[in-house]
Amino acid sequence: MKNITDKLNRPIKDLRISVMDTCNYRCPYCMPEDKFDENYQFLKPQERLSFDEIYRIVKVFAGFGVNKIRLTGGEPLLRKNLPELITKLKSINGIKDIALTTNGQLLQKQLPQLIDAGLDRVNISLDTIDKDLYYQMSGNKGHLKVVLAAIESARKSSLKSVKLNCVVQIGVNDDQILSLLKKYQDTDVVVRFIEFMDVGNKNGWQKDSVLHFKEILQHIEKEWKVNAIDPNYKGEVAARYKYQDHCGEIGFITSISKPFCRDCSRARLSADGKLYTCLFASEAFDLRKHLRNEDDIFLKQYIQNVWQNREDRYSEVRHQLKGRKDKIEMYVIGG
Ligand code: SF4
């Protein structure tokens, strides 16, 4: 294994792979229905990387020190035979951890096979536990009851962790924070609050719709005392907190108010094989072209060059990059 670092001396540890560009939801802050209607052209199956191609790419990244894989989308559980891919990736030397980010609507049925195949952790999007607001926030597609049942199954399973991702938007679900916490307090389910981010160009992001981490914390502390705890590892995305008088952990993803680019060791791969070195990237590196025309030695050199020339730190400089219009969309790289 050869550790490589980028121009800001950051290693590569984490690869997030979008295995599906489509989704069964139409969340307004990611895939608004009016922009992603029935006429929208998603990828054709042959345009998506095959499992063998994903395997080849991950093998190269594992050679550079990547040990964690996160499968994302769109909605990754729409990709057929996903357990087959998990088994393949888990067989790669160096890959220690495979996680999945999902909206949970299809999770309960598929969970046993995913776990048998080697899935270690799951993050489930849950912006509210109010069933009508949930339905609305999913673009009138998702049913809360189904997702809550899937969370219970995941909790009772052998998965190493179950985390909930709640994107907080002022005037949309900022009044849902305490009820969500109350539901999972004294459990091992980690509830994470994500500051609404200006990912892509289609989610109507406004600065004044962002509830900053400090404000969320103040809101929580009116009810419960919480204390900051150390990260599990260097470069962990969420700031971790624990209740003082209860069991349970809360996380905060603070890209707007407290950027965490200095330790960012994450790369992202789209379903059609484009490599992105930042969630807010405008530039893509086409690995599929090289996969289908070159050997893995070439691929290795190409990926090494991309990473060693990386200097992304968008969240630290977003205020200087006013109105950049060409950022990649969230559904393409799955967050
Ligand atoms: S903004 Fe880009 S560089 Fe910064 S933490 Fe996010 S993905 Fe990493």
XYZ file of C-alpha atoms and ligand atoms in Angstrom:
343
model
C 0.000 0.000 0.000
C 1.217 3.472 -0.890
C -0.223 6.392 1.082
C -0.672 9.489 -1.029
C -1.585 12.991 0.109
C -3.077 16.003 -1.642
C -1.683 19.545 -1.836
C -3.001 20.261 1.683
C -1.283 17.133 2.975
C -4.556 15.219 3.387
C -4.485 11.436 2.849
C -7.305 9.585 1.075
C -9.242 7.312 3.402
C -12.838 7.399 2.334
C -14.464 6.675 -0.997
C -18.148 7.461 -1.474
C -19.661 5.602 -4.401
C -22.969 6.544 -5.975
C -24.287 3.270 -7.382
C -27.568 4.777 -8.668
C -28.431 8.248 -9.976
C -32.200 7.833 -9.697
C -34.304 7.982 -6.548
C -37.773 6.969 -5.383
C -38.101 10.295 -3.543
C -38.185 13.897 -4.773
C -36.829 15.787 -1.771
C -36.953 19.505 -2.679
C -33.420 20.173 -1.364
C -31.900 17.461 -3.521
C -34.112 16.367 -6.430
C -36.976 18.846 -6.732
C -39.899 17.308 -8.652
C -40.254 20.270 -11.022
C -36.675 19.817 -12.216
C -36.568 16.033 -12.080
C -39.903 15.080 -13.632
C -40.823 12.090 -15.807
C -39.002 13.635 -18.781
C -35.689 13.982 -16.946
C -32.948 11.893 -18.582
C -31.239 9.729 -15.963
C -28.328 7.399 -16.892
C -29.001 4.329 -19.033
C -27.934 1.064 -17.355
C -24.904 0.642 -19.630
C -23.771 4.144 -18.731
C -23.503 3.131 -15.062
C -20.362 1.430 -13.860
C -20.733 -2.324 -13.600
C -19.900 -4.063 -10.321
C -16.671 -5.359 -11.884
C -15.694 -1.816 -12.850
C -16.463 -0.501 -9.349
C -14.391 -3.391 -7.965
C -11.397 -2.430 -10.149
C -11.601 1.202 -9.044
C -11.922 0.356 -5.347
C -8.941 -2.005 -5.590
C -6.838 0.897 -6.878
C -8.065 3.236 -4.110
C -7.412 0.550 -1.465
C -3.831 0.512 -2.728
C -3.620 4.207 -1.761
C -4.938 3.691 1.782
C -8.721 3.864 1.364
C -10.276 1.548 3.953
C -13.849 2.869 4.154
C -16.479 2.708 1.418
C -19.854 4.456 1.569
C -22.511 3.382 -0.939
C -24.869 6.198 -1.882
C -27.124 7.371 -4.712
C -29.710 8.830 -5.652
C -31.172 5.933 -3.714
C -28.628 3.046 -3.653
C -31.243 0.395 -2.778
C -32.756 0.869 -6.243
C -29.608 -0.785 -7.665
C -30.303 -4.487 -8.243
C -28.143 -7.126 -6.511
C -26.373 -4.620 -4.256
C -25.351 -7.410 -1.816
C -23.258 -8.881 -4.648
C -21.280 -5.625 -4.889
C -20.812 -5.459 -1.105
C -19.381 -9.001 -1.047
C -17.017 -8.120 -3.911
C -15.783 -4.924 -2.227
C -15.428 -6.556 1.171
C -13.051 -9.114 -0.415
C -10.574 -6.374 -1.335
C -7.480 -6.269 0.853
C -7.571 -3.108 3.001
C -11.314 -2.434 2.775
C -12.424 -2.665 6.416
C -15.731 -0.894 6.511
C -18.707 -0.616 4.169
C -21.535 1.784 4.956
C -24.746 2.742 3.176
C -26.684 6.032 3.023
C -30.361 5.499 2.209
C -33.792 7.092 2.568
C -34.846 3.819 4.190
C -37.996 3.175 2.181
C -36.612 -0.116 0.743
C -34.278 -0.983 3.618
C -36.273 -3.371 5.800
C -36.775 -5.943 3.016
C -33.180 -5.848 1.819
C -31.434 -5.566 5.211
C -30.772 -9.301 5.912
C -29.014 -9.862 2.555
C -27.061 -6.589 2.852
C -25.767 -7.587 6.285
C -24.969 -11.164 5.170
C -22.976 -9.653 2.309
C -20.847 -7.620 4.745
C -22.562 -4.269 5.277
C -21.246 -2.684 8.516
C -23.163 0.563 9.048
C -26.202 2.439 7.772
C -27.143 6.132 7.686
C -30.831 6.817 7.130
C -32.214 10.223 6.123
C -34.913 11.374 8.567
C -35.764 15.071 8.554
C -38.868 14.793 10.751
C -41.044 12.272 12.625
C -44.232 14.118 11.677
C -45.818 11.835 9.076
C -47.446 14.577 6.966
C -44.351 16.775 6.932
C -42.243 13.685 6.148
C -44.474 12.886 3.161
C -44.237 16.476 1.958
C -40.433 16.665 2.459
C -39.993 13.469 0.408
C -41.754 15.134 -2.508
C -44.969 13.234 -1.647
C -43.253 9.891 -2.144
C -42.111 8.470 1.202
C -44.039 6.883 4.065
C -42.685 7.551 7.554
C -44.081 4.338 9.100
C -42.063 2.204 6.672
C -38.833 4.052 7.463
C -39.356 3.976 11.237
C -39.866 0.199 11.016
C -36.644 -0.119 8.982
C -34.752 1.904 11.606
C -36.028 -0.489 14.307
C -34.876 -3.500 12.267
C -31.479 -1.913 11.703
C -31.178 -1.143 15.411
C -31.897 -4.766 16.335
C -29.498 -6.121 13.692
C -25.763 -6.822 13.915
C -24.859 -3.561 12.177
C -22.055 -1.648 13.927
C -23.979 1.641 13.821
C -27.269 3.211 12.809
C -27.222 6.965 12.249
C -30.003 9.314 11.229
C -29.293 12.313 8.984
C -31.573 15.306 9.500
C -31.037 18.310 7.214
C -32.389 21.295 9.175
C -34.010 24.130 7.237
C -35.438 27.257 8.888
C -39.173 27.415 8.287
C -39.347 23.798 7.092
C -38.349 21.413 9.899
C -36.447 23.501 12.466
C -39.321 22.872 14.915
C -38.803 19.098 14.637
C -35.424 18.859 16.396
C -36.592 18.002 19.921
C -39.241 15.453 18.920
C -36.687 13.610 16.767
C -34.196 13.549 19.638
C -36.825 12.465 22.159
C -37.735 9.469 19.964
C -34.160 8.133 19.852
C -32.895 9.299 23.249
C -31.542 6.442 25.399
C -30.969 4.329 22.294
C -27.801 3.626 20.295
C -29.209 5.404 17.249
C -27.105 8.526 16.593
C -29.170 11.516 15.458
C -27.126 13.929 13.294
C -28.224 17.437 12.379
C -26.849 18.684 9.064
C -26.639 22.402 8.278
C -28.499 22.987 5.012
C -25.784 23.228 2.358
C -25.486 24.983 -1.009
C -24.768 21.700 -2.810
C -25.347 21.845 -6.585
C -27.417 24.589 -8.182
C -31.016 23.383 -8.020
C -31.941 23.207 -4.343
C -32.887 26.877 -3.884
C -30.331 27.300 -1.097
C -30.522 30.585 0.798
C -28.138 31.659 3.580
C -31.077 32.643 5.786
C -32.596 29.161 5.573
C -29.569 27.747 7.431
C -29.885 27.059 11.153
C -26.345 27.079 12.438
C -25.034 24.298 14.670
C -24.662 26.677 17.642
C -28.337 27.678 17.338
C -29.415 24.022 17.155
C -27.279 23.282 20.218
C -28.831 26.191 22.165
C -32.277 24.915 21.225
C -31.389 21.410 22.478
C -29.820 22.704 25.687
C -33.108 24.352 26.685
C -34.266 20.752 27.181
C -31.157 18.652 27.896
C -27.540 19.249 28.881
C -25.116 17.825 26.319
C -21.314 17.665 26.227
C -18.879 17.576 23.331
C -16.902 14.330 22.978
C -13.824 13.435 20.937
C -14.098 12.328 17.298
C -13.836 8.591 16.618
C -11.054 9.316 14.122
C -9.237 12.227 12.461
C -11.347 13.708 9.702
C -14.681 12.457 11.077
C -17.421 14.569 9.466
C -19.755 15.035 12.433
C -18.994 16.906 15.669
C -20.054 14.496 18.439
C -22.048 15.281 21.599
C -23.409 13.118 24.408
C -26.318 13.735 26.758
C -25.261 14.443 30.337
C -28.272 12.744 31.943
C -29.293 10.286 29.251
C -27.704 7.668 26.992
C -27.279 8.516 23.387
C -25.197 10.541 20.985
C -25.982 13.566 18.815
C -23.936 14.701 15.819
C -23.612 17.982 13.940
C -22.395 18.429 10.363
C -21.358 22.033 10.171
C -20.210 22.786 6.612
C -21.606 26.356 6.737
C -20.759 27.634 10.233
C -17.707 25.506 11.115
C -16.064 24.032 7.975
C -14.024 20.831 8.372
C -12.039 20.821 5.119
C -8.600 20.686 6.741
C -8.936 16.968 7.500
C -11.152 16.030 4.547
C -9.973 12.653 3.245
C -13.052 11.919 1.085
C -13.345 11.284 -2.631
C -16.598 10.700 -4.487
C -17.457 8.542 -7.462
C -20.612 9.057 -9.519
C -22.663 6.180 -10.926
C -21.186 6.827 -14.396
C -17.604 6.688 -13.121
C -16.665 10.331 -12.651
C -14.344 11.107 -9.751
C -15.033 14.250 -7.695
C -12.589 15.493 -5.063
C -15.132 17.648 -3.179
C -18.888 17.682 -2.453
C -19.017 21.140 -4.064
C -16.772 20.246 -7.002
C -17.210 21.699 -10.476
C -14.557 19.540 -12.114
C -14.932 15.792 -12.752
C -12.293 13.202 -13.669
C -13.647 10.520 -16.005
C -12.486 7.143 -14.695
C -14.968 5.127 -16.796
C -13.226 6.205 -20.045
C -9.895 4.907 -18.718
C -11.484 1.810 -17.168
C -12.901 0.820 -20.549
C -9.737 1.672 -22.545
C -6.713 1.352 -20.277
C -5.240 -1.089 -17.782
C -5.153 -0.668 -14.002
C -1.571 0.610 -14.021
C -2.732 3.583 -16.056
C -5.794 3.981 -13.792
C -3.579 3.937 -10.699
C -1.314 6.664 -12.082
C -4.287 8.738 -13.180
C -6.007 8.576 -9.756
C -2.720 9.311 -7.976
C -2.272 12.462 -10.081
C -5.820 13.598 -9.407
C -5.474 13.244 -5.660
C -1.967 14.680 -5.396
C -3.182 17.794 -7.261
C -6.264 18.195 -5.110
C -6.595 21.438 -3.143
C -10.362 21.627 -2.506
C -11.616 23.440 0.590
C -14.856 24.861 -0.681
C -16.559 25.272 2.704
C -13.679 27.397 3.954
C -13.795 29.709 0.947
C -17.454 29.577 -0.156
C -17.942 33.282 0.722
C -15.184 34.153 -1.773
C -16.768 32.050 -4.533
C -20.036 33.939 -4.763
C -22.586 32.452 -7.121
C -20.481 29.692 -8.628
C -23.033 28.098 -10.940
C -21.453 24.837 -12.030
C -21.300 22.710 -8.888
C -22.146 19.012 -9.087
C -25.651 18.041 -7.936
C -26.106 16.133 -4.654
C -28.000 13.227 -6.275
C -25.054 12.553 -8.605
C -22.588 11.920 -5.761
C -24.888 11.250 -2.861
C -23.478 13.657 -0.271
S -16.212 21.219 1.266
Fe -15.058 19.763 0.021
S -13.021 19.783 0.908
Fe -14.378 20.708 2.409
S -14.997 19.040 3.739
Fe -16.551 19.210 2.150
S -15.915 17.770 0.568
Fe -14.156 18.132 1.890
